[in-house]
Amino acid sequence: MPFSPSFPRILTAAGLAALLSACASSTTPPASGPAQPAGGHGQTAFMGSYDANRDGAVTRAEYDAVRKQRFLAGDANGDGWLSEKEYVDEFEARLKQQYAGRQPDERYAQSMKQAHVRFGIVDKNRDGRYTVEEDMAIAERTFKEADANGDGVVDKNDARKP
Ligand SMILES: [Ca+2]
Ligand SMILES: [Ca+2]
Ligand SMILES: [Ca+2]
C-alpha cells in the first residue's frame, strides 16, 4: 500500500520538532544563524560559517541550505547566476555582519580582495557567471573535505590535528 502524499511532510515536521527540542535543551546561546558568517580557513571557520543552528555540527542539509540561501541572497537581479559584483557584494554583506559595527581594517580590505580572487576560481568555466551548477560542485567538494571521517556530518570529530 503506498504512503499517503502527506507522509513525507509529517516526517519532516517530526524531524523539525526533534531538532527544536534538542536546541531547547542545549546550553548554547539561542541560535541566530552562523556565528562567523564570512567564514575563513579551517574547521572553526567552517563551523562558524555553516552551523546555522549552532549545535556544534553541520549536517549536509544544513550546509546546503546555508549555501543556497547565500546564492539566492547574492542573486540581486534574480537571473539565476551571480556576476562578480553580486558575488562580492553578498560576501561583503556577511563580512559587515561579522564586523558588527567595527570599522573596516586592513584585514577587511584583504578579505574583499580575496573575494574577487575567489570569484575567478569559483567561476570555473570563466564565463563571468557563477552558476548554481558551479556552486553545487564546490559545495560537494568542500563538504567532503571538511567531513574528514566521512560520516556525513562535520563536527569536532573531523578536526585535524594542528
Ligand atoms: Ca548545526
Ligand atoms: Ca561560470
Ligand atoms: Ca564527520
Tab-separated table of N, CA and C and ligand atoms in Angstrom:
chain	number	residue	atom	x	y	z
A	1	MET	N	0.838	-1.195	0.000
A	1	MET	CA	0.000	0.000	0.000
A	1	MET	C	0.883	1.258	0.000
A	2	PRO	N	0.635	2.190	-0.911
A	2	PRO	CA	1.502	3.375	-0.989
A	2	PRO	C	1.268	4.323	0.186
A	3	PHE	N	2.300	5.042	0.537
A	3	PHE	CA	2.163	6.044	1.592
A	3	PHE	C	1.236	7.152	1.129
A	4	SER	N	0.557	7.752	2.054
A	4	SER	CA	-0.272	8.898	1.689
A	4	SER	C	0.663	10.043	1.310
A	5	PRO	N	0.189	10.953	0.460
A	5	PRO	CA	1.070	12.041	-0.004
A	5	PRO	C	1.601	12.907	1.125
A	6	SER	N	0.889	12.935	2.245
A	6	SER	CA	1.317	13.828	3.318
A	6	SER	C	2.387	13.187	4.206
A	7	PHE	N	2.691	11.904	3.957
A	7	PHE	CA	3.616	11.192	4.838
A	7	PHE	C	4.992	11.866	4.974
A	8	PRO	N	5.614	12.232	3.843
A	8	PRO	CA	6.937	12.855	3.978
A	8	PRO	C	6.880	14.165	4.757
A	9	ARG	N	5.752	14.871	4.625
A	9	ARG	CA	5.646	16.147	5.311
A	9	ARG	C	5.544	15.930	6.820
A	10	ILE	N	4.824	14.880	7.205
A	10	ILE	CA	4.709	14.553	8.633
A	10	ILE	C	6.095	14.227	9.199
A	11	LEU	N	6.852	13.441	8.432
A	11	LEU	CA	8.203	13.080	8.855
A	11	LEU	C	9.052	14.330	9.069
A	12	THR	N	8.939	15.243	8.117
A	12	THR	CA	9.731	16.465	8.203
A	12	THR	C	9.347	17.261	9.445
A	13	ALA	N	8.054	17.354	9.696
A	13	ALA	CA	7.591	18.096	10.872
A	13	ALA	C	8.106	17.443	12.153
A	14	ALA	N	8.087	16.117	12.193
A	14	ALA	CA	8.577	15.395	13.366
A	14	ALA	C	10.073	15.630	13.539
A	15	GLY	N	10.794	15.598	12.422
A	15	GLY	CA	12.231	15.832	12.461
A	15	GLY	C	12.548	17.221	12.977
A	16	LEU	N	11.756	18.171	12.533
A	16	LEU	CA	11.947	19.562	12.943
A	16	LEU	C	11.680	19.717	14.436
A	17	ALA	N	10.625	19.073	14.904
A	17	ALA	CA	10.277	19.145	16.320
A	17	ALA	C	11.413	18.575	17.169
A	18	ALA	N	11.977	17.460	16.715
A	18	ALA	CA	13.084	16.841	17.445
A	18	ALA	C	14.274	17.788	17.486
A	19	LEU	N	14.527	18.432	16.349
A	19	LEU	CA	15.645	19.368	16.240
A	19	LEU	C	15.441	20.538	17.205
A	20	LEU	N	14.225	21.057	17.226
A	20	LEU	CA	13.919	22.211	18.073
A	20	LEU	C	14.041	21.868	19.548
A	21	SER	N	13.571	20.676	19.932
A	21	SER	CA	13.649	20.314	21.340
A	21	SER	C	15.104	20.063	21.734
A	22	ALA	N	15.891	19.551	20.780
A	22	ALA	CA	17.319	19.359	21.038
A	22	ALA	C	17.977	20.708	21.302
A	23	CYS	N	17.561	21.707	20.537
A	23	CYS	CA	18.112	23.047	20.713
A	23	CYS	C	17.727	23.614	22.062
A	24	ALA	N	16.463	23.411	22.437
A	24	ALA	CA	15.941	23.990	23.672
A	24	ALA	C	16.678	23.440	24.888
A	25	SER	N	17.081	22.147	24.834
A	25	SER	CA	17.726	21.545	25.989
A	25	SER	C	19.231	21.795	25.995
A	26	SER	N	19.734	22.377	24.922
A	26	SER	CA	21.167	22.625	24.854
A	26	SER	C	21.537	23.839	25.690
A	27	THR	N	22.800	23.901	26.104
A	27	THR	CA	23.234	25.013	26.945
A	27	THR	C	23.808	26.170	26.122
A	28	THR	N	23.925	25.970	24.795
A	28	THR	CA	24.469	27.033	23.958
A	28	THR	C	23.477	28.186	23.864
A	29	PRO	N	23.964	29.400	23.618
A	29	PRO	CA	23.050	30.541	23.497
A	29	PRO	C	22.080	30.348	22.334
A	30	PRO	N	20.960	31.057	22.365
A	30	PRO	CA	19.969	30.891	21.305
A	30	PRO	C	20.595	31.103	19.930
A	31	ALA	N	20.237	30.247	18.996
A	31	ALA	CA	20.804	30.341	17.662
A	31	ALA	C	20.227	31.543	16.932
A	32	SER	N	21.082	32.256	16.276
A	32	SER	CA	20.589	33.315	15.408
A	32	SER	C	21.407	33.303	14.132
A	33	GLY	N	21.560	32.118	13.572
A	33	GLY	CA	22.331	31.980	12.348
A	33	GLY	C	23.804	31.778	12.643
A	34	PRO	N	24.587	31.556	11.602
A	34	PRO	CA	26.009	31.275	11.781
A	34	PRO	C	26.718	32.349	12.591
A	35	ALA	N	27.650	31.897	13.465
A	35	ALA	CA	28.353	32.811	14.353
A	35	ALA	C	29.409	33.630	13.623
A	36	GLN	N	29.926	33.064	12.551
A	36	GLN	CA	31.014	33.728	11.809
A	36	GLN	C	30.655	33.670	10.324
A	37	PRO	N	29.656	34.465	9.914
A	37	PRO	CA	29.069	34.293	8.587
A	37	PRO	C	30.039	34.417	7.422
A	38	ALA	N	31.091	35.201	7.577
A	38	ALA	CA	32.008	35.378	6.448
A	38	ALA	C	33.077	34.298	6.384
A	39	GLY	N	33.051	33.371	7.339
A	39	GLY	CA	33.926	32.205	7.278
A	39	GLY	C	35.398	32.527	7.370
A	40	GLY	N	36.190	31.805	6.586
A	40	GLY	CA	37.649	31.909	6.650
A	40	GLY	C	38.210	30.529	6.421
A	41	HIS	N	39.395	30.268	6.944
A	41	HIS	CA	40.004	28.956	6.718
A	41	HIS	C	39.903	28.084	7.958
A	42	GLY	N	39.936	26.794	7.768
A	42	GLY	CA	39.993	25.853	8.878
A	42	GLY	C	38.627	25.454	9.390
A	43	GLN	N	38.638	24.475	10.289
A	43	GLN	CA	37.388	23.913	10.781
A	43	GLN	C	36.569	24.901	11.602
A	44	THR	N	37.215	25.708	12.442
A	44	THR	CA	36.490	26.664	13.262
A	44	THR	C	35.710	27.618	12.372
A	45	ALA	N	36.358	28.069	11.315
A	45	ALA	CA	35.693	28.979	10.383
A	45	ALA	C	34.554	28.264	9.665
A	46	PHE	N	34.760	27.015	9.315
A	46	PHE	CA	33.718	26.244	8.643
A	46	PHE	C	32.494	26.136	9.550
A	47	MET	N	32.724	25.788	10.815
A	47	MET	CA	31.619	25.667	11.758
A	47	MET	C	30.938	27.019	11.945
A	48	GLY	N	31.751	28.051	12.106
A	48	GLY	CA	31.207	29.385	12.332
A	48	GLY	C	30.370	29.852	11.152
A	49	SER	N	30.752	29.408	9.982
A	49	SER	CA	30.086	29.870	8.775
A	49	SER	C	28.827	29.081	8.432
A	50	TYR	N	28.805	27.798	8.774
A	50	TYR	CA	27.698	26.953	8.303
A	50	TYR	C	26.825	26.337	9.391
A	51	ASP	N	27.263	26.428	10.661
A	51	ASP	CA	26.448	25.826	11.719
A	51	ASP	C	25.317	26.789	12.074
A	52	ALA	N	24.278	26.774	11.233
A	52	ALA	CA	23.205	27.760	11.361
A	52	ALA	C	22.477	27.661	12.694
A	53	ASN	N	22.266	26.452	13.209
A	53	ASN	CA	21.535	26.320	14.478
A	53	ASN	C	22.493	26.222	15.674
A	54	ARG	N	23.786	26.375	15.421
A	54	ARG	CA	24.816	26.425	16.467
A	54	ARG	C	24.758	25.254	17.444
A	55	ASP	N	24.630	24.060	16.881
A	55	ASP	CA	24.631	22.885	17.753
A	55	ASP	C	25.959	22.144	17.695
A	56	GLY	N	26.953	22.753	17.078
A	56	GLY	CA	28.279	22.149	17.041
A	56	GLY	C	28.474	21.127	15.942
A	57	ALA	N	27.456	20.968	15.093
A	57	ALA	CA	27.552	20.025	13.984
A	57	ALA	C	26.927	20.651	12.746
A	58	VAL	N	27.534	20.386	11.607
A	58	VAL	CA	26.955	20.849	10.353
A	58	VAL	C	26.553	19.629	9.538
A	59	THR	N	25.255	19.448	9.398
A	59	THR	CA	24.766	18.352	8.565
A	59	THR	C	24.834	18.803	7.115
A	60	ARG	N	24.752	17.843	6.204
A	60	ARG	CA	24.794	18.217	4.789
A	60	ARG	C	23.587	19.086	4.430
A	61	ALA	N	22.439	18.775	5.018
A	61	ALA	CA	21.231	19.552	4.732
A	61	ALA	C	21.406	21.001	5.191
A	62	GLU	N	21.994	21.143	6.362
A	62	GLU	CA	22.223	22.477	6.919
A	62	GLU	C	23.197	23.255	6.023
A	63	TYR	N	24.260	22.574	5.648
A	63	TYR	CA	25.276	23.176	4.786
A	63	TYR	C	24.663	23.629	3.456
A	64	ASP	N	23.916	22.734	2.832
A	64	ASP	CA	23.298	23.061	1.541
A	64	ASP	C	22.310	24.213	1.675
A	65	ALA	N	21.564	24.230	2.784
A	65	ALA	CA	20.576	25.293	2.991
A	65	ALA	C	21.256	26.651	3.121
A	66	VAL	N	22.370	26.690	3.869
A	66	VAL	CA	23.090	27.951	4.034
A	66	VAL	C	23.651	28.416	2.691
A	67	ARG	N	24.244	27.488	1.950
A	67	ARG	CA	24.806	27.852	0.642
A	67	ARG	C	23.731	28.360	-0.300
A	68	LYS	N	22.617	27.660	-0.316
A	68	LYS	CA	21.533	28.043	-1.217
A	68	LYS	C	21.018	29.439	-0.859
A	69	GLN	N	20.851	29.656	0.444
A	69	GLN	CA	20.361	30.949	0.918
A	69	GLN	C	21.328	32.061	0.488
A	70	ARG	N	22.633	31.779	0.571
A	70	ARG	CA	23.623	32.784	0.185
A	70	ARG	C	23.585	33.051	-1.312
A	71	PHE	N	23.413	31.980	-2.067
A	71	PHE	CA	23.358	32.140	-3.518
A	71	PHE	C	22.158	33.004	-3.901
A	72	LEU	N	21.018	32.669	-3.323
A	72	LEU	CA	19.796	33.416	-3.629
A	72	LEU	C	19.902	34.872	-3.172
A	73	ALA	N	20.516	35.059	-2.001
A	73	ALA	CA	20.690	36.423	-1.491
A	73	ALA	C	21.607	37.217	-2.411
A	74	GLY	N	22.596	36.530	-2.967
A	74	GLY	CA	23.547	37.206	-3.838
A	74	GLY	C	22.970	37.567	-5.194
A	75	ASP	N	22.027	36.769	-5.648
A	75	ASP	CA	21.469	36.972	-6.986
A	75	ASP	C	20.489	38.142	-6.979
A	76	ALA	N	21.063	39.332	-6.889
A	76	ALA	CA	20.256	40.537	-6.684
A	76	ALA	C	19.234	40.758	-7.794
A	77	ASN	N	19.587	40.492	-9.036
A	77	ASN	CA	18.647	40.740	-10.133
A	77	ASN	C	17.849	39.493	-10.521
A	78	GLY	N	18.052	38.402	-9.758
A	78	GLY	CA	17.220	37.212	-9.918
A	78	GLY	C	17.315	36.512	-11.264
A	79	ASP	N	18.454	36.609	-11.945
A	79	ASP	CA	18.565	35.926	-13.238
A	79	ASP	C	19.170	34.530	-13.128
A	80	GLY	N	19.384	34.063	-11.887
A	80	GLY	CA	19.801	32.680	-11.700
A	80	GLY	C	21.300	32.454	-11.628
A	81	TRP	N	22.077	33.483	-11.813
A	81	TRP	CA	23.535	33.347	-11.655
A	81	TRP	C	24.090	34.613	-11.032
A	82	LEU	N	25.312	34.521	-10.506
A	82	LEU	CA	25.914	35.662	-9.842
A	82	LEU	C	27.029	36.262	-10.698
A	83	SER	N	26.951	37.558	-10.898
A	83	SER	CA	28.062	38.276	-11.517
A	83	SER	C	29.133	38.441	-10.439
A	84	GLU	N	30.308	38.891	-10.848
A	84	GLU	CA	31.365	39.106	-9.855
A	84	GLU	C	30.909	40.117	-8.803
A	85	LYS	N	30.216	41.151	-9.258
A	85	LYS	CA	29.755	42.162	-8.313
A	85	LYS	C	28.743	41.570	-7.322
A	86	GLU	N	27.799	40.781	-7.844
A	86	GLU	CA	26.811	40.161	-6.953
A	86	GLU	C	27.498	39.243	-5.944
A	87	TYR	N	28.452	38.460	-6.443
A	87	TYR	CA	29.175	37.519	-5.593
A	87	TYR	C	29.914	38.256	-4.481
A	88	VAL	N	30.627	39.300	-4.860
A	88	VAL	CA	31.425	40.047	-3.889
A	88	VAL	C	30.522	40.840	-2.933
A	89	ASP	N	29.449	41.418	-3.465
A	89	ASP	CA	28.509	42.157	-2.608
A	89	ASP	C	27.906	41.256	-1.531
A	90	GLU	N	27.539	40.043	-1.943
A	90	GLU	CA	26.941	39.105	-0.981
A	90	GLU	C	27.942	38.777	0.109
A	91	PHE	N	29.192	38.548	-0.301
A	91	PHE	CA	30.237	38.258	0.692
A	91	PHE	C	30.421	39.451	1.627
A	92	GLU	N	30.433	40.643	1.044
A	92	GLU	CA	30.662	41.834	1.867
A	92	GLU	C	29.547	42.027	2.891
A	93	ALA	N	28.325	41.681	2.514
A	93	ALA	CA	27.208	41.794	3.459
A	93	ALA	C	27.469	40.920	4.691
A	94	ARG	N	28.011	39.710	4.436
A	94	ARG	CA	28.320	38.816	5.559
A	94	ARG	C	29.511	39.315	6.357
A	95	LEU	N	30.474	39.861	5.647
A	95	LEU	CA	31.671	40.384	6.309
A	95	LEU	C	31.287	41.538	7.244
A	96	LYS	N	30.393	42.400	6.746
A	96	LYS	CA	29.928	43.531	7.564
A	96	LYS	C	29.230	43.028	8.817
A	97	GLN	N	28.439	41.969	8.630
A	97	GLN	CA	27.721	41.357	9.747
A	97	GLN	C	28.740	40.866	10.777
A	98	GLN	N	29.800	40.260	10.275
A	98	GLN	CA	30.828	39.714	11.147
A	98	GLN	C	31.576	40.840	11.873
A	99	TYR	N	31.756	41.968	11.215
A	99	TYR	CA	32.430	43.102	11.842
A	99	TYR	C	31.506	43.803	12.839
A	100	ALA	N	30.203	43.638	12.644
A	100	ALA	CA	29.197	44.132	13.583
A	100	ALA	C	29.490	45.531	14.115
A	101	GLY	N	29.649	46.473	13.211
A	101	GLY	CA	29.823	47.848	13.637
A	101	GLY	C	31.268	48.286	13.787
A	102	ARG	N	32.200	47.295	13.845
A	102	ARG	CA	33.609	47.661	13.910
A	102	ARG	C	34.020	48.317	12.593
A	103	GLN	N	34.988	49.210	12.652
A	103	GLN	CA	35.454	49.871	11.440
A	103	GLN	C	36.229	48.886	10.568
A	104	PRO	N	36.037	48.968	9.242
A	104	PRO	CA	36.827	48.130	8.339
A	104	PRO	C	38.319	48.399	8.542
A	105	ASP	N	39.102	47.334	8.606
A	105	ASP	CA	40.541	47.483	8.799
A	105	ASP	C	41.288	46.851	7.618
A	106	GLU	N	42.569	46.687	7.795
A	106	GLU	CA	43.417	46.099	6.752
A	106	GLU	C	42.912	44.706	6.369
A	107	ARG	N	42.503	43.976	7.391
A	107	ARG	CA	42.044	42.613	7.177
A	107	ARG	C	40.754	42.578	6.355
A	108	TYR	N	39.914	43.561	6.612
A	108	TYR	CA	38.662	43.697	5.864
A	108	TYR	C	38.969	43.890	4.382
A	109	ALA	N	39.891	44.825	4.116
A	109	ALA	CA	40.284	45.104	2.732
A	109	ALA	C	40.864	43.852	2.080
A	110	GLN	N	41.653	43.123	2.864
A	110	GLN	CA	42.263	41.887	2.368
A	110	GLN	C	41.177	40.848	2.026
A	111	SER	N	40.177	40.720	2.903
A	111	SER	CA	39.080	39.776	2.670
A	111	SER	C	38.319	40.123	1.403
A	112	MET	N	38.130	41.409	1.173
A	112	MET	CA	37.423	41.848	-0.032
A	112	MET	C	38.223	41.525	-1.290
A	113	LYS	N	39.524	41.732	-1.189
A	113	LYS	CA	40.414	41.418	-2.303
A	113	LYS	C	40.327	39.924	-2.618
A	114	GLN	N	40.346	39.127	-1.546
A	114	GLN	CA	40.269	37.678	-1.712
A	114	GLN	C	38.956	37.254	-2.346
A	115	ALA	N	37.880	37.971	-2.015
A	115	ALA	CA	36.572	37.623	-2.591
A	115	ALA	C	36.599	37.768	-4.110
A	116	HIS	N	37.253	38.812	-4.584
A	116	HIS	CA	37.383	38.999	-6.039
A	116	HIS	C	38.221	37.881	-6.656
A	117	VAL	N	39.308	37.542	-5.985
A	117	VAL	CA	40.162	36.457	-6.478
A	117	VAL	C	39.368	35.151	-6.498
A	118	ARG	N	38.579	34.953	-5.432
A	118	ARG	CA	37.808	33.717	-5.310
A	118	ARG	C	36.793	33.593	-6.444
A	119	PHE	N	36.220	34.715	-6.838
A	119	PHE	CA	35.248	34.638	-7.929
A	119	PHE	C	35.894	34.033	-9.173
A	120	GLY	N	37.137	34.438	-9.440
A	120	GLY	CA	37.867	33.910	-10.590
A	120	GLY	C	38.083	32.409	-10.507
A	121	ILE	N	38.067	31.877	-9.288
A	121	ILE	CA	38.269	30.439	-9.088
A	121	ILE	C	36.934	29.687	-9.134
A	122	VAL	N	35.929	30.222	-8.430
A	122	VAL	CA	34.649	29.506	-8.374
A	122	VAL	C	33.919	29.561	-9.715
A	123	ASP	N	34.163	30.607	-10.483
A	123	ASP	CA	33.600	30.674	-11.836
A	123	ASP	C	34.490	29.801	-12.729
A	124	LYS	N	34.262	28.510	-12.567
A	124	LYS	CA	35.195	27.521	-13.112
A	124	LYS	C	35.411	27.655	-14.618
A	125	ASN	N	34.330	27.884	-15.352
A	125	ASN	CA	34.490	27.973	-16.811
A	125	ASN	C	34.781	29.406	-17.279
A	126	ARG	N	34.958	30.281	-16.326
A	126	ARG	CA	35.398	31.656	-16.611
A	126	ARG	C	34.520	32.407	-17.603
A	127	ASP	N	33.222	32.228	-17.492
A	127	ASP	CA	32.330	32.969	-18.378
A	127	ASP	C	31.737	34.186	-17.666
A	128	GLY	N	32.242	34.470	-16.460
A	128	GLY	CA	31.773	35.639	-15.732
A	128	GLY	C	30.462	35.415	-14.998
A	129	ARG	N	29.961	34.171	-15.064
A	129	ARG	CA	28.705	33.840	-14.373
A	129	ARG	C	28.959	32.713	-13.394
A	130	TYR	N	28.658	32.977	-12.128
A	130	TYR	CA	28.747	31.913	-11.133
A	130	TYR	C	27.371	31.258	-11.067
A	131	THR	N	27.307	30.025	-11.545
A	131	THR	CA	26.018	29.352	-11.675
A	131	THR	C	25.730	28.411	-10.502
A	132	VAL	N	24.490	27.972	-10.404
A	132	VAL	CA	24.081	27.003	-9.389
A	132	VAL	C	24.912	25.726	-9.538
A	133	GLU	N	25.149	25.315	-10.791
A	133	GLU	CA	25.919	24.095	-11.041
A	133	GLU	C	27.345	24.239	-10.505
A	134	GLU	N	27.941	25.395	-10.759
A	134	GLU	CA	29.297	25.617	-10.259
A	134	GLU	C	29.294	25.639	-8.734
A	135	ASP	N	28.263	26.239	-8.157
A	135	ASP	CA	28.162	26.300	-6.700
A	135	ASP	C	27.997	24.905	-6.107
A	136	MET	N	27.170	24.096	-6.743
A	136	MET	CA	26.919	22.751	-6.222
A	136	MET	C	28.166	21.876	-6.291
A	137	ALA	N	28.940	22.036	-7.364
A	137	ALA	CA	30.171	21.251	-7.496
A	137	ALA	C	31.147	21.608	-6.375
A	138	ILE	N	31.225	22.904	-6.067
A	138	ILE	CA	32.118	23.350	-4.999
A	138	ILE	C	31.593	22.891	-3.639
A	139	ALA	N	30.279	22.956	-3.477
A	139	ALA	CA	29.660	22.522	-2.223
A	139	ALA	C	30.013	21.064	-1.938
A	140	GLU	N	29.882	20.241	-2.959
A	140	GLU	CA	30.162	18.813	-2.839
A	140	GLU	C	31.601	18.581	-2.370
A	141	ARG	N	32.518	19.252	-3.035
A	141	ARG	CA	33.933	19.054	-2.735
A	141	ARG	C	34.280	19.608	-1.352
A	142	THR	N	33.779	20.807	-1.054
A	142	THR	CA	34.117	21.455	0.214
A	142	THR	C	33.594	20.659	1.401
A	143	PHE	N	32.360	20.171	1.277
A	143	PHE	CA	31.790	19.421	2.403
A	143	PHE	C	32.579	18.137	2.633
A	144	LYS	N	32.900	17.449	1.534
A	144	LYS	CA	33.642	16.184	1.675
A	144	LYS	C	35.004	16.402	2.299
A	145	GLU	N	35.636	17.514	1.955
A	145	GLU	CA	36.946	17.815	2.542
A	145	GLU	C	36.817	18.079	4.036
A	146	ALA	N	35.754	18.801	4.406
A	146	ALA	CA	35.569	19.146	5.819
A	146	ALA	C	35.157	17.915	6.634
A	147	ASP	N	34.403	17.029	6.016
A	147	ASP	CA	33.935	15.815	6.703
A	147	ASP	C	35.041	14.754	6.640
A	148	ALA	N	36.082	14.974	7.461
A	148	ALA	CA	37.286	14.144	7.376
A	148	ALA	C	36.996	12.665	7.624
A	149	ASN	N	36.087	12.342	8.552
A	149	ASN	CA	35.830	10.927	8.850
A	149	ASN	C	34.686	10.358	8.018
A	150	GLY	N	34.145	11.174	7.106
A	150	GLY	CA	33.190	10.671	6.118
A	150	GLY	C	31.877	10.152	6.676
A	151	ASP	N	31.440	10.675	7.846
A	151	ASP	CA	30.172	10.176	8.400
A	151	ASP	C	28.984	11.054	8.001
A	152	GLY	N	29.216	12.017	7.105
A	152	GLY	CA	28.110	12.824	6.593
A	152	GLY	C	27.781	14.039	7.424
A	153	VAL	N	28.509	14.235	8.536
A	153	VAL	CA	28.302	15.393	9.407
A	153	VAL	C	29.667	16.004	9.701
A	154	VAL	N	29.758	17.313	9.678
A	154	VAL	CA	31.015	17.954	10.061
A	154	VAL	C	30.871	18.408	11.513
A	155	ASP	N	31.715	17.871	12.370
A	155	ASP	CA	31.691	18.243	13.790
A	155	ASP	C	33.107	18.102	14.349
A	156	LYS	N	33.213	18.125	15.670
A	156	LYS	CA	34.551	18.123	16.290
A	156	LYS	C	35.349	16.860	15.972
A	157	ASN	N	34.658	15.801	15.623
A	157	ASN	CA	35.349	14.561	15.277
A	157	ASN	C	36.135	14.663	13.974
A	158	ASP	N	35.842	15.717	13.211
A	158	ASP	CA	36.539	15.887	11.950
A	158	ASP	C	37.737	16.829	12.071
A	159	ALA	N	37.955	17.379	13.273
A	159	ALA	CA	39.045	18.340	13.454
A	159	ALA	C	40.373	17.644	13.207
A	160	ARG	N	41.184	18.257	12.390
A	160	ARG	CA	42.517	17.705	12.137
A	160	ARG	C	43.462	18.244	13.192
A	161	LYS	N	44.445	17.427	13.511
A	161	LYS	CA	45.447	17.878	14.494
A	161	LYS	C	46.234	19.038	13.877
A	162	PRO	N	46.499	20.070	14.704
A	162	PRO	CA	47.207	21.242	14.143
A	162	PRO	C	48.658	20.898	13.790
B	1	CA	CA	24.117	22.678	13.035
B	2	CA	CA	30.615	30.188	-14.875
B	3	CA	CA	32.203	13.935	10.027
